[in-house]
Structure formats: structure tokens, C-alpha cells
Amino acid sequence: MALAIQHADVGRYTAHPNPRVGCVLVQGDQCVGAGGHRAAGEPHAERMALAAAGSQAAGATAYVTLEPCSHFGRTPPCVDGLIEAGVSRVVYACEDPNPRTRGRARGRLEQAGIGVTTGVLAEAARRLNPGFFQRFDAGRPWVRLKLAMSLDGRTAMASGESQWITGEAARLDVHRMRAEASAIATGVETVLADNPRLTARGIDTDRQPTRVVFDSRYRTPADAAVCAGDAPVLLLGAAGAHAAAAYPEHVECLAVPGEGEQVDLGHALQMLAGRDVHELFVECGATLAGALVAANLVDELVIYMAPRLLGNGARGLVELPGLEHLAQTPMLEIVDVRKLGADWRMIARPVMPAQAHPKACSPV
Amino acid sequence: MALAIQHADVGRYTAHPNPRVGCVLVQGDQCVGAGGHRAAGEPHAERMALAAAGSQAAGATAYVTLEPCSHFGRTPPCVDGLIEAGVSRVVYACEDPNPRTRGRARGRLEQAGIGVTTGVLAEAARRLNPGFFQRFDAGRPWVRLKLAMSLDGRTAMASGESQWITGEAARLDVHRMRAEASAIATGVETVLADNPRLTARGIDTDRQPTRVVFDSRYRTPADAAVCAGDAPVLLLGAAGAHAAAAYPEHVECLAVPGEGEQVDLGHALQMLAGRDVHELFVECGATLAGALVAANLVDELVIYMAPRLLGNGARGLVELPGLEHLAQTPMLEIVDVRKLGADWRMIARPVMPAQAHPKACSPV
């Protein structure tokens, strides 16, 4: 199963909107076939492994990181493929979270006389697709909030000057994170201030993530860098807002229910999940970052730390208005720390719900 | 030599004002004696190792982490001891930085027909006593600035509430750092706000460091916790300032030249070095911390990071007024990162001089 998890990596950047899945076929103590699902429309991991094993698939045990599909999608059901190939046993790490198909593989396989075992390395296999599971479990994407700061928690000088806070290795890591995501999101203030492209660059991938702007009043200029290129763009505006700009065809204005001129962030994430955004990588300013954190909508903070001190006059990392006592402040667990050139990256996850923010809305 | 460095650890908390030194005596491939210098007035490392080896010292090679002393201090010269014991060769890691004795051991030993080798693991041996070397090389102590912060670089809520930002393991580590230091320093604002004791607690040591308060106008109350106990207290005041309080005998008011009502920090550190303060552990507020950093007087930042977010409304880590551009901000190198309970500790060292601060003075 550990090997199957490794094979899932072939779809790291490209499997979206499908889950990353790996499969290994074993006869005795020998691997007779292995494969991973690279991209939607291409064969699933099981089909890749069966093709690699050929006639050696008969009687083999199949290890799959996710419950094999039992429905017709863009490709025929993998359960049928496994049955036809004559495997003797199927071990899968975890059930498909999609309620339409969840748990259906077991019955089909057992009916065909194939032994089924589940739950092997389930947690590690789930981590291949945190957003795919969360989308079905909680109705919203897995949200990674990227923050880049100095050692003293500052993002930019008071003037806004922030170029080159982190180095080359950290920037490449950000592009890797972008490339993994279903979509990359930011706030309109960042679009107006920094004009980011929100594309994954320097990464070997043929898929560009969807770009999302929290933009209550559709202030994103039609010629903003975020609107360039082919990858879809979603501008999340307030229900009553109207776009003045004439956007290119791949830019869609999406009305999100909210309060007044603001966009309800939870609602926005639900809508993104409904559009197959499983993993959302957010790169934004302190206001939107704080609003997401305060609303408990962040699953992982990805913090790039440059070994500099900018001082208290510089701009801070997250706006968390209304917090007066330590007990109210969001508590995290640092789950990963690593060196990237001269910089360090920390990944932190919430461990206790922060006090709910009165208004979980985007900045106007 | 690596073993000798380990033996120096016996004096980690107690050797002050002497350097931490270890010594190993080797015959062939066998260690026949080893020892470290525990505390001033007690035998030096060489004497400990010679006593352990007894008659086996004759013909042995002595590995010492520092040039053996050749002068009468509180104990007779170790060079004489090594000669009398009949060692055949002496290997020491680095020369004594004290200009009174530097380099004298070699001649004495060679005159006695003993081979001398130096420079073995010199850098590692110097790190045993960063302040002892710096005091003689640069005329000021090795300054460690301790900072405790949230993940977003905040030290306390706006109200000042800061208790329990970091956990038990981090607090014990702070006490270990305190116990290692010659002196623990803070600013008078911290004394007035938090009333710290500045003692090393929960550590197996019979020495308490000197306590130092940057206190231009001698505002430290005579009944402040920092004045309690037996360990000496130095209040660093401005040249013209007068202490209104009647302090206990172990509290000394020391006039430091400066500008107006302020204390010149560089001068203060020079004066501390003159009083055998080799390693200074500073725990203070953002203003004094920033002044020390801006004046390039900090050798190591010891940053304890609690996995919390306090938000931009909370108090910041270092005041660095006058910085407008990134290029002016202090650049550091993170040399050590480790987990302490749920917290993380980072040690950072300056790699480029920060732009000199116009006034390297203490806050009044």
C-alpha cells in the first residue's frame, strides 16, 4: 500500500478534479504491475496497473489507495476491470467519499468471489486527497492559507515594499503548492496592489489551477494579470454587485450570498466545492487571511519565514479584530518545519476552534 | 578532543567567570583520565584529568579544549601540572584569548620537551565559551536576546496579557539558558510591568547569574522581585541619574555614559564585560530589544514560538524605528530550530550588519 501511495504521486499536479490514486498488483512477494492516475480522461490507477501486469494480474492481490470506482464516468468502472482480470483479492485504503458510490465496490467484488480488505494505511491515503475527502465530508475545499513573513511576523514594510522577502527555494515551493491546488485564491485588494498572475510557474505540469478572487464589488480590472491566460477565473462578488468591466470569456462573475456588500466566506467555499474545487490555495493580505482564520475556514497555514526583522512599524500577518484575551486566540499545531534555502517553512493546523468571528465576510 | 568537549559540560552552569574546559588523557587508544572544570576555585580540567589518570598520566597525550593556563590564579598553573605528570604531548583546541597569557603555554611545554599541537576542533571548542572569547576579542559579552512570540510575531495582547504564551518545555529551556549566562538582563519597563525575578529555576546549579537592569533613571523599586535574593544586581543608569530608593547591599547602581537621560548600550556592554559578564541573556520588551538589534549588539536571537495567532492588534516583537526599506532591515541566519513541547525554538544570528541606529540608547 505504501508503494501504491507513491504511485499516486504521478497525478499530484494533474489528477484534478479526480482524486490522486495509486495501485499495485502483487503475486506472492513480487510486484507484477503498478500505476497511478495521471489526469482526468486518462486511465485510472487500477487500469494502469492491470495493463502493466498483463496476464500476471490473474490471481494477484490489488492494493489501491482508494475504493475502486464501480460506476461509469469518463472511463469504465475499475471494479469490472479487476474482476475481468481475475485478481484474487483487493485491498483498498479507504472508501470513496462520494456518497453516490461509497462502499459499492465491496459488494460487487465479493459477489465475484474476490476477497476485500479495507482500512490499510487509510490516513496516509486520505492525505493524498485532503480536499477530495473534505469536499464530500464537510462541503467545502481543503483550504491552505499561504503566508510569507519575516521572523517577527511582518509581511511588508509600512510602504508596502515586500519584494524578495523570501528566496528562490521558497518561491519554487509556493509554485509547487499552487500547482497542486484545484484553485488559487486571493482578495481583490491584493489584485489591485500586487497584480499577481496566480499561475504555477517552473513546475512540470500541463494543468493550470482555476484562479479565484474574493471581489465583492467586481473591482478586478479586465486587464489584470489574474485575468490573462487560459485558466478559468472566478470573481466572487456580492449578490447585488454588478461588474462594470467587460471581462474575457474565461472570467466568470459568481454571485455569493452575504451581508450587504460583503461575500460570506463559508458560502463562497461551498460554492467552490460545488465546482470541484477540492484544494484551495489562498494567498492574500492580512484582512482576508484573518477573516478566514477567524471563521475557522483554514485547514492549514503554510508559513514561509524569511530570516529578517522588519520591526513593529512594518505590516502584520493577520487581522483578527475583536480578540481581547489570549484564550480567544486561534491555537494551532505546527505539523511540519523545513528549511528552504535561507528561509523556513512551517505548516500549522488549527487544533481548537477560534472564537467565531461575528462576520465571516470578505473585505469589501 | 570531542570527548574533552563533552567533559567541559560539567561546568555549563557553574564555571563562570572561568571558561568551560574539558581534558582527556590518552595512552595509545585508551582514555586513562578525563575531567572538566566545574567551578571557579575548584581544580581546572587538566588537574581533574591528571588526578583521574594517576601514574598513567606519564607518557600520555593530553587533549584540552583550551590552552592550559601558565599563570597562578586561584589554582597553580596547569602547564606545570602537565609537565610534572610527565605527559608526552599536549593537544589543545584553541589559544586562551586573554592577552596576558595567550600563547605562553606552547613555549613552556616545548621547553619541557613536550610536543604541542593546536587548532583541533577549534571552532567547536570556542563555542563552549562564546562570551569568554568575545569579551577578549571585541570587548563585550556574547549577547543572547530571548524573544517569546506567537506564530505571527506577537508577544502579548494589546492589554499586555501574555502569560502562558509558551509552554512548560519552552519555559524550562529559558531557565537553562538563564543558568548558562553570566548575567540576565532586562529593561526597567519590564521590571515595572512584569516584576520578573530573573533567576534560573528548576535547573541543577549552585550559581545564580548576576541580574542586570537597563534603568537610566533608577526607577527599579527596592522591593522589586529582581532585587530579592542574594545574586548581585546591577542597575545601569545614566551618568547624572540618582537613585531615590534605598537598595539592599547586593544591588549596585552603575553609571553608564550616554546621551542625556539615556544609557549608551555599547558602553554598558563594555562595562559588563569589564565585570566578567561574558554571556549576557537579555529578556526585555520590544523597545530595548529593537535598540540592541539596531545597534548590532545582539549575537543570537533565541526565539520561542508558540503555535498561536494573536493578530495585528497584539503587541509586536521588536521596535526598529527609522527603517523604510527592506534593504535596511536586519538579515539573520537561522542556525537552530527545534521543537519544545508544542512550541518551537529558533536561534538566529545576524549575517549582515543592520543599518546603524542613530541612537543606540536604552529606553528611558
PDB file of C-alpha atoms in Angstrom, chain B residues 20-205:
ATOM      1  CA  ARG B  20      34.199  25.828  30.442  1.00  0.00           C
ATOM      2  CA  VAL B  21      37.109  23.466  29.801  1.00  0.00           C
ATOM      3  CA  GLY B  22      37.417  19.714  29.384  1.00  0.00           C
ATOM      4  CA  CYS B  23      40.502  17.498  29.293  1.00  0.00           C
ATOM      5  CA  VAL B  24      41.154  13.878  28.299  1.00  0.00           C
ATOM      6  CA  LEU B  25      44.393  11.915  28.764  1.00  0.00           C
ATOM      7  CA  VAL B  26      45.057   9.147  26.257  1.00  0.00           C
ATOM      8  CA  GLN B  27      47.603   6.322  26.228  1.00  0.00           C
ATOM      9  CA  GLY B  28      47.599   4.570  22.859  1.00  0.00           C
ATOM     10  CA  ASP B  29      43.897   4.126  22.110  1.00  0.00           C
ATOM     11  CA  GLN B  30      42.823   4.176  25.727  1.00  0.00           C
ATOM     12  CA  CYS B  31      41.448   7.052  27.755  1.00  0.00           C
ATOM     13  CA  VAL B  32      43.305   6.953  31.081  1.00  0.00           C
ATOM     14  CA  GLY B  33      41.800  10.045  32.637  1.00  0.00           C
ATOM     15  CA  ALA B  34      39.264  12.776  31.916  1.00  0.00           C
ATOM     16  CA  GLY B  35      37.747  15.736  33.641  1.00  0.00           C
ATOM     17  CA  GLY B  36      36.109  19.108  33.326  1.00  0.00           C
ATOM     18  CA  HIS B  37      36.302  22.368  35.220  1.00  0.00           C
ATOM     19  CA  ARG B  38      33.207  22.676  37.355  1.00  0.00           C
ATOM     20  CA  ALA B  39      33.552  25.972  39.172  1.00  0.00           C
ATOM     21  CA  ALA B  40      35.961  28.779  39.982  1.00  0.00           C
ATOM     22  CA  GLY B  41      38.206  27.811  42.915  1.00  0.00           C
ATOM     23  CA  GLU B  42      37.873  24.135  42.078  1.00  0.00           C
ATOM     24  CA  PRO B  43      40.543  22.283  40.070  1.00  0.00           C
ATOM     25  CA  HIS B  44      40.916  23.011  36.369  1.00  0.00           C
ATOM     26  CA  ALA B  45      40.044  20.360  33.804  1.00  0.00           C
ATOM     27  CA  GLU B  46      43.695  19.324  33.361  1.00  0.00           C
ATOM     28  CA  ARG B  47      44.089  18.764  37.123  1.00  0.00           C
ATOM     29  CA  MET B  48      40.898  16.701  37.207  1.00  0.00           C
ATOM     30  CA  ALA B  49      42.092  14.523  34.339  1.00  0.00           C
ATOM     31  CA  LEU B  50      45.610  14.146  35.819  1.00  0.00           C
ATOM     32  CA  ALA B  51      44.143  13.128  39.172  1.00  0.00           C
ATOM     33  CA  ALA B  52      41.927  10.557  37.452  1.00  0.00           C
ATOM     34  CA  ALA B  53      44.862   9.138  35.484  1.00  0.00           C
ATOM     35  CA  GLY B  54      47.304   8.982  38.403  1.00  0.00           C
ATOM     36  CA  SER B  55      50.550   7.326  37.348  1.00  0.00           C
ATOM     37  CA  GLN B  56      49.056   6.528  33.933  1.00  0.00           C
ATOM     38  CA  ALA B  57      49.452  10.193  33.001  1.00  0.00           C
ATOM     39  CA  ALA B  58      53.172   9.659  32.360  1.00  0.00           C
ATOM     40  CA  GLY B  59      53.748   9.453  28.628  1.00  0.00           C
ATOM     41  CA  ALA B  60      50.112  10.178  27.827  1.00  0.00           C
ATOM     42  CA  THR B  61      48.734  12.682  25.330  1.00  0.00           C
ATOM     43  CA  ALA B  62      46.585  15.387  26.881  1.00  0.00           C
ATOM     44  CA  TYR B  63      43.661  16.774  24.862  1.00  0.00           C
ATOM     45  CA  VAL B  64      42.415  20.078  26.257  1.00  0.00           C
ATOM     46  CA  THR B  65      39.658  22.288  24.862  1.00  0.00           C
ATOM     47  CA  LEU B  66      41.580  25.479  25.735  1.00  0.00           C
ATOM     48  CA  GLU B  67      45.249  26.414  26.062  1.00  0.00           C
ATOM     49  CA  PRO B  68      46.350  25.299  29.551  1.00  0.00           C
ATOM     50  CA  CYS B  69      46.936  28.144  31.964  1.00  0.00           C
ATOM     51  CA  SER B  70      50.518  29.120  32.638  1.00  0.00           C
ATOM     52  CA  HIS B  71      49.899  31.627  35.423  1.00  0.00           C
ATOM     53  CA  PHE B  72      48.957  31.433  39.074  1.00  0.00           C
ATOM     54  CA  GLY B  73      45.288  32.230  39.539  1.00  0.00           C
ATOM     55  CA  ARG B  74      43.126  30.722  42.219  1.00  0.00           C
ATOM     56  CA  THR B  75      44.919  27.463  41.407  1.00  0.00           C
ATOM     57  CA  PRO B  76      48.528  26.737  40.320  1.00  0.00           C
ATOM     58  CA  PRO B  77      49.325  26.700  36.573  1.00  0.00           C
ATOM     59  CA  CYS B  78      48.070  23.653  34.693  1.00  0.00           C
ATOM     60  CA  VAL B  79      51.120  23.773  32.431  1.00  0.00           C
ATOM     61  CA  ASP B  80      53.232  22.895  35.476  1.00  0.00           C
ATOM     62  CA  GLY B  81      50.889  20.079  36.373  1.00  0.00           C
ATOM     63  CA  LEU B  82      51.116  18.577  32.886  1.00  0.00           C
ATOM     64  CA  ILE B  83      54.935  18.845  32.915  1.00  0.00           C
ATOM     65  CA  GLU B  84      55.199  17.312  36.387  1.00  0.00           C
ATOM     66  CA  ALA B  85      52.930  14.435  35.439  1.00  0.00           C
ATOM     67  CA  GLY B  86      55.221  13.659  32.507  1.00  0.00           C
ATOM     68  CA  VAL B  87      52.735  13.822  29.645  1.00  0.00           C
ATOM     69  CA  SER B  88      54.457  13.370  26.305  1.00  0.00           C
ATOM     70  CA  ARG B  89      52.217  15.583  24.166  1.00  0.00           C
ATOM     71  CA  VAL B  90      49.597  18.251  24.627  1.00  0.00           C
ATOM     72  CA  VAL B  91      46.877  18.950  22.049  1.00  0.00           C
ATOM     73  CA  TYR B  92      44.739  21.984  22.697  1.00  0.00           C
ATOM     74  CA  ALA B  93      41.857  23.247  20.608  1.00  0.00           C
ATOM     75  CA  CYS B  94      42.450  26.964  20.797  1.00  0.00           C
ATOM     76  CA  GLU B  95      44.570  29.595  22.484  1.00  0.00           C
ATOM     77  CA  ASP B  96      43.473  31.385  25.606  1.00  0.00           C
ATOM     78  CA  PRO B  97      42.012  34.681  24.364  1.00  0.00           C
ATOM     79  CA  ASN B  98      43.291  36.508  27.439  1.00  0.00           C
ATOM     80  CA  PRO B  99      46.207  38.606  26.127  1.00  0.00           C
ATOM     81  CA  ARG B 100      48.005  38.220  29.465  1.00  0.00           C
ATOM     82  CA  THR B 101      48.563  34.532  28.866  1.00  0.00           C
ATOM     83  CA  ARG B 102      47.737  33.872  25.195  1.00  0.00           C
ATOM     84  CA  GLY B 103      50.251  31.581  23.545  1.00  0.00           C
ATOM     85  CA  ARG B 104      52.505  31.186  26.589  1.00  0.00           C
ATOM     86  CA  ALA B 105      51.712  27.527  27.171  1.00  0.00           C
ATOM     87  CA  ARG B 106      53.350  26.364  23.970  1.00  0.00           C
ATOM     88  CA  GLY B 107      56.797  27.708  24.868  1.00  0.00           C
ATOM     89  CA  ARG B 108      56.669  26.377  28.428  1.00  0.00           C
ATOM     90  CA  LEU B 109      55.593  22.933  27.289  1.00  0.00           C
ATOM     91  CA  GLU B 110      58.070  22.700  24.406  1.00  0.00           C
ATOM     92  CA  GLN B 111      60.878  23.806  26.733  1.00  0.00           C
ATOM     93  CA  ALA B 112      59.988  20.796  28.855  1.00  0.00           C
ATOM     94  CA  GLY B 113      60.275  18.563  25.794  1.00  0.00           C
ATOM     95  CA  ILE B 114      56.535  18.123  25.361  1.00  0.00           C
ATOM     96  CA  GLY B 115      55.092  18.125  21.837  1.00  0.00           C
ATOM     97  CA  VAL B 116      52.332  20.661  21.245  1.00  0.00           C
ATOM     98  CA  THR B 117      49.545  20.617  18.644  1.00  0.00           C
ATOM     99  CA  THR B 118      46.825  23.254  18.417  1.00  0.00           C
ATOM    100  CA  GLY B 119      43.736  24.038  16.346  1.00  0.00           C
ATOM    101  CA  VAL B 120      41.989  20.667  16.715  1.00  0.00           C
ATOM    102  CA  LEU B 121      38.186  21.174  16.732  1.00  0.00           C
ATOM    103  CA  ALA B 122      38.927  24.814  17.470  1.00  0.00           C
ATOM    104  CA  GLU B 123      35.527  26.124  16.388  1.00  0.00           C
ATOM    105  CA  ALA B 124      33.590  23.601  18.451  1.00  0.00           C
ATOM    106  CA  ALA B 125      35.771  24.368  21.458  1.00  0.00           C
ATOM    107  CA  ARG B 126      35.256  28.107  21.064  1.00  0.00           C
ATOM    108  CA  ARG B 127      31.510  27.541  21.075  1.00  0.00           C
ATOM    109  CA  LEU B 128      31.824  26.229  24.624  1.00  0.00           C
ATOM    110  CA  ASN B 129      32.646  29.777  25.686  1.00  0.00           C
ATOM    111  CA  PRO B 130      31.350  32.253  23.115  1.00  0.00           C
ATOM    112  CA  GLY B 131      31.304  35.067  25.637  1.00  0.00           C
ATOM    113  CA  PHE B 132      34.760  34.384  27.073  1.00  0.00           C
ATOM    114  CA  PHE B 133      36.238  34.736  23.603  1.00  0.00           C
ATOM    115  CA  GLN B 134      34.107  37.684  22.574  1.00  0.00           C
ATOM    116  CA  ARG B 135      34.904  39.547  25.769  1.00  0.00           C
ATOM    117  CA  PHE B 136      38.601  39.480  24.887  1.00  0.00           C
ATOM    118  CA  ASP B 137      38.142  39.769  21.103  1.00  0.00           C
ATOM    119  CA  ALA B 138      35.512  42.507  20.979  1.00  0.00           C
ATOM    120  CA  GLY B 139      35.384  43.892  24.494  1.00  0.00           C
ATOM    121  CA  ARG B 140      31.732  42.996  25.061  1.00  0.00           C
ATOM    122  CA  PRO B 141      29.740  39.956  26.146  1.00  0.00           C
ATOM    123  CA  TRP B 142      28.121  37.418  23.863  1.00  0.00           C
ATOM    124  CA  VAL B 143      24.568  38.727  23.844  1.00  0.00           C
ATOM    125  CA  ARG B 144      21.637  36.351  23.534  1.00  0.00           C
ATOM    126  CA  LEU B 145      18.318  38.097  23.093  1.00  0.00           C
ATOM    127  CA  LYS B 146      15.386  35.969  24.130  1.00  0.00           C
ATOM    128  CA  LEU B 147      12.064  36.648  22.462  1.00  0.00           C
ATOM    129  CA  ALA B 148       8.821  34.761  23.002  1.00  0.00           C
ATOM    130  CA  MET B 149       6.158  35.204  20.408  1.00  0.00           C
ATOM    131  CA  SER B 150       3.142  33.786  18.653  1.00  0.00           C
ATOM    132  CA  LEU B 151       3.419  32.405  15.121  1.00  0.00           C
ATOM    133  CA  ASP B 152       2.532  35.860  13.845  1.00  0.00           C
ATOM    134  CA  GLY B 153       5.289  37.593  15.784  1.00  0.00           C
ATOM    135  CA  ARG B 154       3.252  38.929  18.691  1.00  0.00           C
ATOM    136  CA  THR B 155       4.346  38.949  22.305  1.00  0.00           C
ATOM    137  CA  ALA B 156       1.184  39.885  24.135  1.00  0.00           C
ATOM    138  CA  MET B 157      -2.357  41.037  23.675  1.00  0.00           C
ATOM    139  CA  ALA B 158      -2.901  44.795  23.361  1.00  0.00           C
ATOM    140  CA  SER B 159      -3.827  44.782  27.052  1.00  0.00           C
ATOM    141  CA  GLY B 160      -0.419  43.346  27.917  1.00  0.00           C
ATOM    142  CA  GLU B 161      -1.853  39.916  28.711  1.00  0.00           C
ATOM    143  CA  SER B 162       0.948  37.499  27.849  1.00  0.00           C
ATOM    144  CA  GLN B 163       1.022  34.743  30.454  1.00  0.00           C
ATOM    145  CA  TRP B 164       1.391  31.232  29.114  1.00  0.00           C
ATOM    146  CA  ILE B 165       2.161  32.125  25.540  1.00  0.00           C
ATOM    147  CA  THR B 166       4.713  29.324  25.545  1.00  0.00           C
ATOM    148  CA  GLY B 167       4.500  26.028  27.381  1.00  0.00           C
ATOM    149  CA  GLU B 168       6.403  24.191  30.094  1.00  0.00           C
ATOM    150  CA  ALA B 169       9.211  22.806  27.923  1.00  0.00           C
ATOM    151  CA  ALA B 170       9.981  26.252  26.495  1.00  0.00           C
ATOM    152  CA  ARG B 171       9.984  27.807  29.962  1.00  0.00           C
ATOM    153  CA  LEU B 172      12.415  25.176  31.251  1.00  0.00           C
ATOM    154  CA  ASP B 173      14.646  25.858  28.266  1.00  0.00           C
ATOM    155  CA  VAL B 174      14.627  29.557  29.141  1.00  0.00           C
ATOM    156  CA  HIS B 175      15.745  28.701  32.664  1.00  0.00           C
ATOM    157  CA  ARG B 176      18.521  26.556  31.238  1.00  0.00           C
ATOM    158  CA  MET B 177      19.629  29.490  29.086  1.00  0.00           C
ATOM    159  CA  ARG B 178      19.456  31.776  32.114  1.00  0.00           C
ATOM    160  CA  ALA B 179      21.539  29.349  34.181  1.00  0.00           C
ATOM    161  CA  GLU B 180      24.225  29.252  31.481  1.00  0.00           C
ATOM    162  CA  ALA B 181      24.537  33.022  31.326  1.00  0.00           C
ATOM    163  CA  SER B 182      26.928  35.150  33.330  1.00  0.00           C
ATOM    164  CA  ALA B 183      24.111  37.623  33.752  1.00  0.00           C
ATOM    165  CA  ILE B 184      20.448  38.042  32.862  1.00  0.00           C
ATOM    166  CA  ALA B 185      19.388  41.488  31.721  1.00  0.00           C
ATOM    167  CA  THR B 186      16.125  43.294  31.220  1.00  0.00           C
ATOM    168  CA  GLY B 187      14.802  46.821  30.920  1.00  0.00           C
ATOM    169  CA  VAL B 188      13.186  48.806  33.698  1.00  0.00           C
ATOM    170  CA  GLU B 189       9.890  48.848  31.803  1.00  0.00           C
ATOM    171  CA  THR B 190       9.744  45.064  32.053  1.00  0.00           C
ATOM    172  CA  VAL B 191      10.617  45.265  35.764  1.00  0.00           C
ATOM    173  CA  LEU B 192       7.765  47.707  36.316  1.00  0.00           C
ATOM    174  CA  ALA B 193       5.266  45.825  34.149  1.00  0.00           C
ATOM    175  CA  ASP B 194       6.026  42.158  34.900  1.00  0.00           C
ATOM    176  CA  ASN B 195       8.186  42.243  38.051  1.00  0.00           C
ATOM    177  CA  PRO B 196      10.358  39.268  36.986  1.00  0.00           C
ATOM    178  CA  ARG B 197      12.787  37.557  39.384  1.00  0.00           C
ATOM    179  CA  LEU B 198      15.410  36.899  36.662  1.00  0.00           C
ATOM    180  CA  THR B 199      16.637  33.764  38.397  1.00  0.00           C
ATOM    181  CA  ALA B 200      17.341  30.321  36.969  1.00  0.00           C
ATOM    182  CA  ARG B 201      14.805  27.925  38.431  1.00  0.00           C
ATOM    183  CA  GLY B 202      14.350  24.191  38.030  1.00  0.00           C
ATOM    184  CA  ILE B 203      17.981  23.775  36.948  1.00  0.00           C
ATOM    185  CA  ASP B 204      20.589  21.785  38.870  1.00  0.00           C
ATOM    186  CA  THR B 205      23.055  24.586  39.607  1.00  0.00           C
TER     187      THR B 205
END
